[in-house]
XYZ file of C-alpha atoms in Angstrom:
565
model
C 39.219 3.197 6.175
C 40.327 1.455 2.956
C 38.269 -0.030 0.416
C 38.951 -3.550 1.588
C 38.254 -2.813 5.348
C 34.821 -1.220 4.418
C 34.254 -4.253 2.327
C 34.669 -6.542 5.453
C 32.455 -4.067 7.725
C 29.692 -4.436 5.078
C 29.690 -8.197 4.771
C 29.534 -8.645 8.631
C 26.850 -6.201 9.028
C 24.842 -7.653 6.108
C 26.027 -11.430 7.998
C 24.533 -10.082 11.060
C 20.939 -8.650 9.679
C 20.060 -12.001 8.114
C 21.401 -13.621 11.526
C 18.062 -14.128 12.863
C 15.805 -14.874 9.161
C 14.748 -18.448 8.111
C 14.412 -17.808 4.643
C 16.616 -14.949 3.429
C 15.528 -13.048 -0.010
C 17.579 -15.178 -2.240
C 16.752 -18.627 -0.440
C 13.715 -21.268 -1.549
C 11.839 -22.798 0.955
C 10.032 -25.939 -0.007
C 6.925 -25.564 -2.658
C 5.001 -26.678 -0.200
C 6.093 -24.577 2.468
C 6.186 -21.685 -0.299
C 2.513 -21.975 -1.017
C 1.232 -21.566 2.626
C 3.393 -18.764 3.319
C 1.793 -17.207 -0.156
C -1.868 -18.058 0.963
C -0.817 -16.320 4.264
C 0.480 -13.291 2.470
C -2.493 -13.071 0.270
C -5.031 -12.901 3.210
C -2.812 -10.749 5.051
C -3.204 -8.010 2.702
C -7.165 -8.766 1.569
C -8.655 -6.891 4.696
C -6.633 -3.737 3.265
C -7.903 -4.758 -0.403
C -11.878 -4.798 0.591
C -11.557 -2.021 2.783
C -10.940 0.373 0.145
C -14.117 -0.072 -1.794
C -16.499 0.395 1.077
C -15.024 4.428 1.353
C -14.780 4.559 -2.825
C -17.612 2.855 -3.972
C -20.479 5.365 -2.079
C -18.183 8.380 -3.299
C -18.829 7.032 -6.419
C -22.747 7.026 -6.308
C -23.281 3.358 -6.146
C -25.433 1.634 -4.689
C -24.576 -1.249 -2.184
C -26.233 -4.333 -2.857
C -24.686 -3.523 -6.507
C -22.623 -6.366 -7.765
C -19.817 -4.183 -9.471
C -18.399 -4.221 -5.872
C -17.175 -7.393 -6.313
C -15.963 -6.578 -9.143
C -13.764 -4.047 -8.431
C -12.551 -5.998 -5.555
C -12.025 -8.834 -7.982
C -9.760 -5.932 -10.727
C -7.930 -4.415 -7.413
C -6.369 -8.276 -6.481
C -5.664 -9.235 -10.289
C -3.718 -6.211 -10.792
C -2.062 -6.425 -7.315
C -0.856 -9.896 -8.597
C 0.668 -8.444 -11.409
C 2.558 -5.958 -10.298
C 3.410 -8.052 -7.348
C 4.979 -10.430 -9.490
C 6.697 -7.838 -11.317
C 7.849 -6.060 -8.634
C 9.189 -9.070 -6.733
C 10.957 -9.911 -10.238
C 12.653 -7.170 -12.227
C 11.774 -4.125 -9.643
C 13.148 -3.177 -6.119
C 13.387 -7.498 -6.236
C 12.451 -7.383 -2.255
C 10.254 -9.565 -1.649
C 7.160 -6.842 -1.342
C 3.071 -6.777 -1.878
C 2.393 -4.064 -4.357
C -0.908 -3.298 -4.442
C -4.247 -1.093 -3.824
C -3.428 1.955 -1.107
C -5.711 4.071 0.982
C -3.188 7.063 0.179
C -4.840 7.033 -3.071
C -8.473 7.597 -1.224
C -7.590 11.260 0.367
C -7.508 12.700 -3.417
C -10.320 10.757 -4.861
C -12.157 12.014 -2.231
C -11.084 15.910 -2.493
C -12.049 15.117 -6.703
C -15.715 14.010 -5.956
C -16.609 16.488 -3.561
C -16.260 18.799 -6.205
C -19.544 20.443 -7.478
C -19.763 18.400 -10.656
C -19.158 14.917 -9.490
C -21.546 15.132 -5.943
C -23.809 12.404 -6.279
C -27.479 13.041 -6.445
C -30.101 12.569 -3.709
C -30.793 9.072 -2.630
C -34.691 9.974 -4.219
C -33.417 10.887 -7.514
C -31.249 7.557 -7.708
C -33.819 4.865 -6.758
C -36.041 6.571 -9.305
C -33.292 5.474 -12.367
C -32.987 2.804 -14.077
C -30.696 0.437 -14.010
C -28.671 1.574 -16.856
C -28.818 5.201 -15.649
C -27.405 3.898 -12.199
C -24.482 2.073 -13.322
C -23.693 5.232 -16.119
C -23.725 7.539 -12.793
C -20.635 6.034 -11.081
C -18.889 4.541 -13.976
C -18.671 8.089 -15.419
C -16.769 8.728 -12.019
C -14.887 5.905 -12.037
C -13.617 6.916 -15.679
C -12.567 10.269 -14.519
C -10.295 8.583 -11.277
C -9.003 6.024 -13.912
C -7.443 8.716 -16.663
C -6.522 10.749 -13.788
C -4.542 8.232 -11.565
C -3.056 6.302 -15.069
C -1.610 10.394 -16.028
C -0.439 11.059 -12.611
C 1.671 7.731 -12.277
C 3.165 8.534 -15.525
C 5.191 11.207 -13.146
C 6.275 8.118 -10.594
C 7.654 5.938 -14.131
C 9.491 9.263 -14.778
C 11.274 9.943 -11.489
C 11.865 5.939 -10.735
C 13.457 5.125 -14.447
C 15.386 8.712 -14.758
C 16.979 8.424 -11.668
C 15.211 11.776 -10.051
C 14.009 9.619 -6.727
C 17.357 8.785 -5.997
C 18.159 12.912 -6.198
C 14.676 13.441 -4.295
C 16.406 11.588 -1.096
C 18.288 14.739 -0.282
C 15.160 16.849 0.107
C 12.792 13.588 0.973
C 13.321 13.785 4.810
C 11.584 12.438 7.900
C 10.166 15.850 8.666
C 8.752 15.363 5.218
C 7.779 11.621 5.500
C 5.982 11.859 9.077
C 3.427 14.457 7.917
C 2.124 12.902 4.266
C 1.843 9.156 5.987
C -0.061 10.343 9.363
C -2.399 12.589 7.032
C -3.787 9.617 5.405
C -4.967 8.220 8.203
C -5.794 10.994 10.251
C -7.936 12.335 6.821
C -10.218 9.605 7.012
C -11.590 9.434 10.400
C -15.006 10.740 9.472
C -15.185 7.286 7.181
C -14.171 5.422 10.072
C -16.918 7.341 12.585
C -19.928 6.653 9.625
C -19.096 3.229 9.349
C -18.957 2.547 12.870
C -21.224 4.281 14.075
C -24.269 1.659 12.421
C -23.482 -0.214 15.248
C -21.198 0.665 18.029
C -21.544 -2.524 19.818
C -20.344 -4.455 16.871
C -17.818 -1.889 16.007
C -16.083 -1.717 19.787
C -16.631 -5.397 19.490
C -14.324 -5.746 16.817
C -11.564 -3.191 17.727
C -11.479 -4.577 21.190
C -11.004 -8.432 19.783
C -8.388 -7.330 17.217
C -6.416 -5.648 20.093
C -7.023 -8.739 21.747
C -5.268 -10.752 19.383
C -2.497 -8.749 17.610
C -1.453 -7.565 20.903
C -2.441 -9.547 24.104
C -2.251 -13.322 22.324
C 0.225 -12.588 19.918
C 2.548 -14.367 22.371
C 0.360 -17.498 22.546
C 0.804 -20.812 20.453
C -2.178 -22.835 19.598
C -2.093 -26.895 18.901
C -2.321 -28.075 15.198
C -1.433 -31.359 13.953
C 0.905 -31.537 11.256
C 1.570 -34.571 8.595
C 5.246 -35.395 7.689
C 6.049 -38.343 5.144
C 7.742 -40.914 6.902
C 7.128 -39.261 10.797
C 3.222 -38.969 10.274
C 1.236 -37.193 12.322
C 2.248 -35.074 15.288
C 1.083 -31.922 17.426
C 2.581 -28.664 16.741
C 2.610 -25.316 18.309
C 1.239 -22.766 15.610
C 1.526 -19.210 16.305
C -2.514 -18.458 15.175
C -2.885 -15.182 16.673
C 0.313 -13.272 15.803
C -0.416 -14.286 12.066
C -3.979 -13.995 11.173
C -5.566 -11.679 13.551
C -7.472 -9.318 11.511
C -8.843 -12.762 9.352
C -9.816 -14.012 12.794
C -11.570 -10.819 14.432
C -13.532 -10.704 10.867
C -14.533 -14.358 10.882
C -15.452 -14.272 14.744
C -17.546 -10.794 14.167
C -19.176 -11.988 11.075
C -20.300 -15.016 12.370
C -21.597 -13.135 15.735
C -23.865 -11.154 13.166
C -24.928 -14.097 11.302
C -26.429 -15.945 14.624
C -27.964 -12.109 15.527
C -29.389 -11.914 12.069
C -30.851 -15.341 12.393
C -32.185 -15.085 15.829
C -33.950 -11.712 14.787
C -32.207 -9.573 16.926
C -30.897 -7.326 14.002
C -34.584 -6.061 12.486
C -34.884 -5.946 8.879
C -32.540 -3.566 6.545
C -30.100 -3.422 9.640
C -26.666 -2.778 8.359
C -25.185 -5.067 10.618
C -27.084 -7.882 9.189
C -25.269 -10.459 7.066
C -27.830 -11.183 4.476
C -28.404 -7.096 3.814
C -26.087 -7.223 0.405
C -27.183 -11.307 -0.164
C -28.127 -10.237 -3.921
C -23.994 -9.098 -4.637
C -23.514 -12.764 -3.839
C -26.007 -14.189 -6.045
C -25.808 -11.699 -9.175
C -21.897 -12.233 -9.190
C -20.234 -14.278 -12.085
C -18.046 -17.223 -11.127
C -15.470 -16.090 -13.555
C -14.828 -12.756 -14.919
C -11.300 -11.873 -16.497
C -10.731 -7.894 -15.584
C -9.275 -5.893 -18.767
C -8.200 -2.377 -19.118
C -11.134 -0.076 -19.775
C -13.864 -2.351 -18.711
C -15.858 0.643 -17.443
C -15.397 2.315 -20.377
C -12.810 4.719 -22.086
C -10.954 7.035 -18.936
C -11.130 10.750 -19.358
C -8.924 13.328 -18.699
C -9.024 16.634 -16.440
C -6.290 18.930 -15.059
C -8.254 19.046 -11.464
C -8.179 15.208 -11.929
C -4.164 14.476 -12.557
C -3.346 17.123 -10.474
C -5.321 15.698 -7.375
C -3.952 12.236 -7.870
C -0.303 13.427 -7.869
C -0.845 13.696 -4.552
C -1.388 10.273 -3.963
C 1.301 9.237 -5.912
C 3.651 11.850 -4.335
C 2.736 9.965 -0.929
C 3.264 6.537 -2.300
C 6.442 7.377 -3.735
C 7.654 9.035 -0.097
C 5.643 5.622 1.528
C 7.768 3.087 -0.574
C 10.909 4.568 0.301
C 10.874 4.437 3.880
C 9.309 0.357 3.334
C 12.438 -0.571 0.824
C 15.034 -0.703 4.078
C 12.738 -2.068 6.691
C 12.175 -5.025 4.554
C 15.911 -5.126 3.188
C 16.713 -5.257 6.850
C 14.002 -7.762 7.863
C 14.989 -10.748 5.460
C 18.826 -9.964 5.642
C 19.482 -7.993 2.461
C 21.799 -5.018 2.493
C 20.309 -1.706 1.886
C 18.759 -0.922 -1.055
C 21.108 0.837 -3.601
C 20.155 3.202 -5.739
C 19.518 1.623 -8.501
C 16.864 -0.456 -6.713
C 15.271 2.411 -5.746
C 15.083 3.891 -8.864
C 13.618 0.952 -10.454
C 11.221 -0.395 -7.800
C 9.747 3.689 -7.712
C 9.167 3.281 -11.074
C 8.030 -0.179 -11.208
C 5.636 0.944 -8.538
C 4.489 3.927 -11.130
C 3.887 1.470 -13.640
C 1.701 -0.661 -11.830
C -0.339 2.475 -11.199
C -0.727 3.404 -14.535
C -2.531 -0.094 -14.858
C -4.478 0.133 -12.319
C -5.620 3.016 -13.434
C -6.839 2.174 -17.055
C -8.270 -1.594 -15.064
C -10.394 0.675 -13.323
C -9.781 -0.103 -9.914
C -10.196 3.397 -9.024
C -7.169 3.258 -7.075
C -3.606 2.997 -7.419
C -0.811 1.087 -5.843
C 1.862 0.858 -3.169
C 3.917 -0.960 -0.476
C 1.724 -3.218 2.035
C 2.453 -2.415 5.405
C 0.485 -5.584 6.414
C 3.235 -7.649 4.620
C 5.816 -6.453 6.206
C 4.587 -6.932 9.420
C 4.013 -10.904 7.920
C 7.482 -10.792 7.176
C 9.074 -9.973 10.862
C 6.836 -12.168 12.388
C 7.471 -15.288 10.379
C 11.224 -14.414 9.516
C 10.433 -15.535 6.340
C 11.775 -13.123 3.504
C 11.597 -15.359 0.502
C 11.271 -13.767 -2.477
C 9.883 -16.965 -4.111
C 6.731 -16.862 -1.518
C 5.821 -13.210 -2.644
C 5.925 -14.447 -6.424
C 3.398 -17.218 -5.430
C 1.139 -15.098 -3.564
C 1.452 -12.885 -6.496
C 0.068 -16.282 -8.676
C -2.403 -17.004 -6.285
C -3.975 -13.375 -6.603
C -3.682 -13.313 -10.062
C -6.002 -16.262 -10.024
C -8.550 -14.924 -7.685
C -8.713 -11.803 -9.711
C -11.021 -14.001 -11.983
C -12.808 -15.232 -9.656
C -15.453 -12.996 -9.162
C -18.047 -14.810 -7.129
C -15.047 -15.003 -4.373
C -14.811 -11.114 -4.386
C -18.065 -10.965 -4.041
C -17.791 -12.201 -0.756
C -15.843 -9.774 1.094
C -19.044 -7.234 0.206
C -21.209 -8.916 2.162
C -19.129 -8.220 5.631
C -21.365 -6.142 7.506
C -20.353 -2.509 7.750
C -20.190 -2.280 11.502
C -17.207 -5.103 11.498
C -15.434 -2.975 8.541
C -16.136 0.169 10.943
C -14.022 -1.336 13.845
C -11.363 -2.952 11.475
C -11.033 0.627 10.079
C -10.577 1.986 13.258
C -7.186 0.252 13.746
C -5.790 0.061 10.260
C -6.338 4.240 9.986
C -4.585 3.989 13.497
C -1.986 2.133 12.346
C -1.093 4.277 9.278
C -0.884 7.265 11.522
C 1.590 5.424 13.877
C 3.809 4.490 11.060
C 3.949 8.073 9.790
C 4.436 8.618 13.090
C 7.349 6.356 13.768
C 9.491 8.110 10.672
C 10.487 10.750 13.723
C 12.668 8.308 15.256
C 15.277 9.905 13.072
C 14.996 13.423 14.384
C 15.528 14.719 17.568
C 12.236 15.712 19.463
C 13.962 17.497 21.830
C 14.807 20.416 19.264
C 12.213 23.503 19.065
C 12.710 23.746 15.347
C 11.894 20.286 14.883
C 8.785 20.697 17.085
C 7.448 23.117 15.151
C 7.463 21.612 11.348
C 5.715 19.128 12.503
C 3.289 20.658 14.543
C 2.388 23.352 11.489
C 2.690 20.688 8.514
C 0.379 18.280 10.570
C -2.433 20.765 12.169
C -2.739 23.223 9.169
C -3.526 21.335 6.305
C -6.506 19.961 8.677
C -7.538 23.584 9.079
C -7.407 24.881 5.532
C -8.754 21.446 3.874
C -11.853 20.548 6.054
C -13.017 24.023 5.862
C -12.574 23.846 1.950
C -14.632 20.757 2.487
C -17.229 22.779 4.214
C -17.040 25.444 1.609
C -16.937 24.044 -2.007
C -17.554 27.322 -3.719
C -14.929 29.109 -1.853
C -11.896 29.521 -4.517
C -13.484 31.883 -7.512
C -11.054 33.159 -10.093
C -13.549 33.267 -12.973
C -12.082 30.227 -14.430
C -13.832 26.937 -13.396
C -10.838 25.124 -14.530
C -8.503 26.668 -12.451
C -11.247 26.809 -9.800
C -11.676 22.987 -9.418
C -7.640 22.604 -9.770
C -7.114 24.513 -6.513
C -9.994 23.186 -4.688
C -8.551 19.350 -5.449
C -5.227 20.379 -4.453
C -5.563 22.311 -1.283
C -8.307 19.980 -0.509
C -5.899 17.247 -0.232
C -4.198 17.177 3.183
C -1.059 15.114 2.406
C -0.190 17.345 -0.448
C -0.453 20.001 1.816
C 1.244 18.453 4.708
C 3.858 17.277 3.042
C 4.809 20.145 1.111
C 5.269 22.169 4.114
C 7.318 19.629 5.924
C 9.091 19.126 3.006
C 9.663 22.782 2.528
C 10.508 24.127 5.751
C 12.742 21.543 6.978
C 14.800 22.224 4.222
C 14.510 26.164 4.658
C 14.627 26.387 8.520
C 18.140 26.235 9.727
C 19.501 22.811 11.612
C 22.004 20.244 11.965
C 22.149 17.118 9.929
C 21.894 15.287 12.976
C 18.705 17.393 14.282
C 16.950 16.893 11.035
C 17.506 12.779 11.506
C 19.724 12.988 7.829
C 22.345 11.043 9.595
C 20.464 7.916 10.665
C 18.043 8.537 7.658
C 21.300 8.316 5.349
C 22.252 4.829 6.947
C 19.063 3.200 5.910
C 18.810 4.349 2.732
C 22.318 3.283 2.148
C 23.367 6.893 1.306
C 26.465 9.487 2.902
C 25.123 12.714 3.437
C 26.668 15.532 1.969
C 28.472 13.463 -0.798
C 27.927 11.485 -3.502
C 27.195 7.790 -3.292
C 27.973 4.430 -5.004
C 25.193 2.319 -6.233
C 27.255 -0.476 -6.076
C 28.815 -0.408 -2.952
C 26.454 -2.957 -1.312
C 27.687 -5.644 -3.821
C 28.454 -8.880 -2.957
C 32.914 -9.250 -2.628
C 32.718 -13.199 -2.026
C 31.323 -14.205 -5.326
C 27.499 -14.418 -4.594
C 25.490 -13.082 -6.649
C 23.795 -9.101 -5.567
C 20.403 -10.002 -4.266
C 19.054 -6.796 -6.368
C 20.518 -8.001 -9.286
C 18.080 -8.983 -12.241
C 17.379 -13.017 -12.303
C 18.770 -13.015 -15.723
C 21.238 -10.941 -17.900
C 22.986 -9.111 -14.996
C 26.264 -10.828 -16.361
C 25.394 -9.795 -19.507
C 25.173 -5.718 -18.453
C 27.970 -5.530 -17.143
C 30.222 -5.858 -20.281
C 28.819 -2.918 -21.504
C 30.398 0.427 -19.871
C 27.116 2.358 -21.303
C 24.896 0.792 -18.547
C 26.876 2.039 -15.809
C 24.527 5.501 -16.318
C 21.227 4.035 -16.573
C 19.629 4.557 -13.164
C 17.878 1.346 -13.033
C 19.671 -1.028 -14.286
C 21.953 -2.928 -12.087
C 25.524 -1.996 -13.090
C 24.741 1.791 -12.616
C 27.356 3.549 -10.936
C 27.430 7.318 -9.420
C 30.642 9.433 -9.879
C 32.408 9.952 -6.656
């Protein structure tokens, strides 16, 4: 096939993914239009946002009516605005949430179960004083900040040099499936402790979000809309499908709130709603986050080395998101170049999260891509206004403050399903492979069962690893502690040791999404546009500009770069 005839194939297929989409990536809706699909994007991706500090913060040693909740809620959505924005803009330019991941949670964890960072008994901290009690988990929360800022210096390097791109080869689904399902499958015991202060609430709430993700996702409910010049009429709105977990929250909160007021819940019952009232009330209405606000981060080799695997698994998370999204708002597949630059975008906005002391770092929202297939909506311009709108509620931090006082039973039952739901999607990565092959079988049974084995028994048994050098001591215990890095680097490594066929290793359909050939070289530019219009991954400004200079055809982010064939 010629270079003209592959041209044509490529513009109908690219024709016939956007076939079904609204709004594709390039294409404005109205402002209006723009900022309710934002606000919808925004509190599609807060239940993921406040989950995350409920598992940190007691890791940390705080307390929980303690108002710095809020505020790390409040530094977790400002910086998720930013590198939203930026992301959206001069990144991967898909029209993605970056922002806080539970990936990074499976590390932190391993890093303060370590002797030195185990928080005291509950006696010894309601005997501080206030000062002592906020030094005890900010000193913890400077250690996760140096670490995660040093470890995502390693994404900037393999998004901006090009290496991800070379990392596809070796990056496979046998690799993918095993780091994704760990997360989730990690933090069960989270899931079981929060739940468990109330099983009735926490059923409660699985069973109702099942109930409307899944059963009434189908059903349309009447709203009236307002239309200059038509006025008002009834419309069909699609409630369920679009804010389900906002709706199982809202309905489970408010079932605690009548229990707590009728007295059914006694006194000090963690399914009460007025239990962290004080967070509420202590909160300032506006508080700008800024880098180092806990105080200077420190470094530590056990640290960095923990948190690469988080960023390891965000990096291998991202990629398989870029051409499910491409594909859902009718893009063409990523090119190379875009996946160099959003990886290192991504990497980036890590390293600030990091030294804002969010004690996490960021990624790819699932959630949002969901929000995207269901709407058909792929917009870029209604990610960069949900990236304003977060950027706003960053400083607000009375509004943060609210999402701490959602009883922990409700949390319990949303975790439930969101863990769930990252194990599927690691899960769902083996749709490249064939199942039916014994080799195949067997990666994934040993990269998936014994990191479990080796890391929960390490858990069990902090003071197992003795060299004689504490350094080296707390190193190993972080990193075969962590069950992604463990997982994933034996996927990783024996599907590309253990003999098989491209086909049996899912390369070949793996190849077609990424936009790459296997066994030969690729062009980053073969998904551009040959009708005039302008390369959706293009930057908004300068592109023209770039390409008069043959120097930035070998930069691997930019948009002109070119591979040799």
């Amino acid at each position: 096939m010629d270079a003209e005839q592959q041209s044509a194939v490529r513009s109908k297929a690219t024709k016939e993914r956007g076939k079904t989409i609204s709004y594709g990536i390039d294409e404005n809706p109205p402002w209006y239009f723009c900022i309710l699909m934002a606000l919808q994007h925004y509190l599609t991706m807060i239940g993921a946002i406040v989950s995350i500090p409920f598992i940190l913060t007691p890791a940390l040693c705080m307390r929980d009516e303690d108002p710095a909740r809020g505020t790390i809620i409040s530094t977790m959505i400002f910086v998720t605005g930013l590198i939203t924005y930026l992301q959206a803009t001069w990144g991967c330019r898909l029209p993605l949430v970056q922002g806080g991941t539970i990936s990074f949670l499976v590390p932190t964890l391993a890093i303060l179960s370590l002797p030195r960072w185990k928080c005291p008994s509950a006696e010894l901290v309601d005997s501080m004083s206030d000062t002592e009690r906020t030094e005890l988990w900010q000193v913890r929360m400077r250690e996760l900040s140096g670490a995660i800022a040093v470890a995502a210096v390693s994404q900037i390097v393999l998004g901006f040099t090009g290496l991800v791109g070379k990392l596809l080869r070796i990056i496979t689904p046998l690799t993918i499936a095993p780091t994704v399902a760990l997360v989730g499958i990690t933090l069960f015991r989270h899931a079981s402790e929060t739940a468990s202060k109330h099983w009735g609430i926490a059923v409660g709430t699985t069973a109702m979000l099942t109930l409307f993700s899944q059963l009434l996702s189908n059903v349309n409910c009447p709203a009236i809309l307002y239309r200059k010049g038509q006025g008002f009429r009834v419309t069909w709105f699609p409630l369920f499908k679009l804010f389900p977990v906002l709706l199982t929250i809202g309905i489970m909160w408010g079932l605690c709130a009548v229990l707590t007021a009728t007295g059914v819940f006694p006194e000090g019952h963690p399914a009460r709603t007025d239990v962290r009232l004080g967070v509420l009330q202590d909160a300032a209405w506006f508080r700008i986050p800024y880098p180092g606000q806990f105080g200077l981060p420190t470094v530590s080799l056990a640290g960095v080395l923990g948190m690469l695997a988080g960023v390891i698994a965000c990096t291998i998370e991202s990629i398989s998101y870029y051409p499910t999204i491409a594909q859902m708002c009718g893009a063409p597949p990523p090119p190379l170049h875009a996946i160099n630059r959003g990886i290192g975008i991504e990497g980036f906005g890590t390293v600030l999260a990091g030294l804002w002391g969010s004690g996490n770092g960021t990624n790819t929202f699932g959630e949002n891509v969901g929000a995207i297939g269901v709407t058909r909506v792929g917009s870029r311009r209604v990610i960069q206004w949900a990236a304003a709108i977060m950027i706003v509620q960053g400083v607000l931090s009375k509004f943060g403050a609210i999402f701490i006082m959602i009883p922990d039973p409700v949390v319990g039952g949303i975790f439930c399903v969101m863990f769930g739901m990252i194990i599927a999607f690691g899960l769902g990565a083996l749709q490249y492979v064939d199942l039916r092959s014994a080799r195949n079988l067997y990666i994934l049974g040993v990269s998936l069962f014994f990191p479990l084995v080796l890391c929960l028994w390490l858990q069990d048994h902090p003071g197992a690893i003795q060299t004689g050098n504490e350094t080296v001591d707390s190193t190993l215990s972080v990193l075969l502690g962590t069950t992604i890095l463990v997982g994933g680097a034996l996927g990783c490594l024996l599907d590309n040791l253990i003999p098989g066929t491209d086909e049996e290793r899912g390369l070949v359909a793996w190849s077609k999404e990424m936009a790459l050939d296997v066994g030969q070289p690729v062009n980053a530019n073969s998904h551009h546009p040959t009708d005039g219009a302008k390369c959706p991954y293009d930057f908004p400004y300068g592109s023209g500009l770039l390409r008069r200079w043959k120097w930035t055809r070998y930069v691997p982010f930019l948009p002109t770069y070119k591979i040799k064939l």
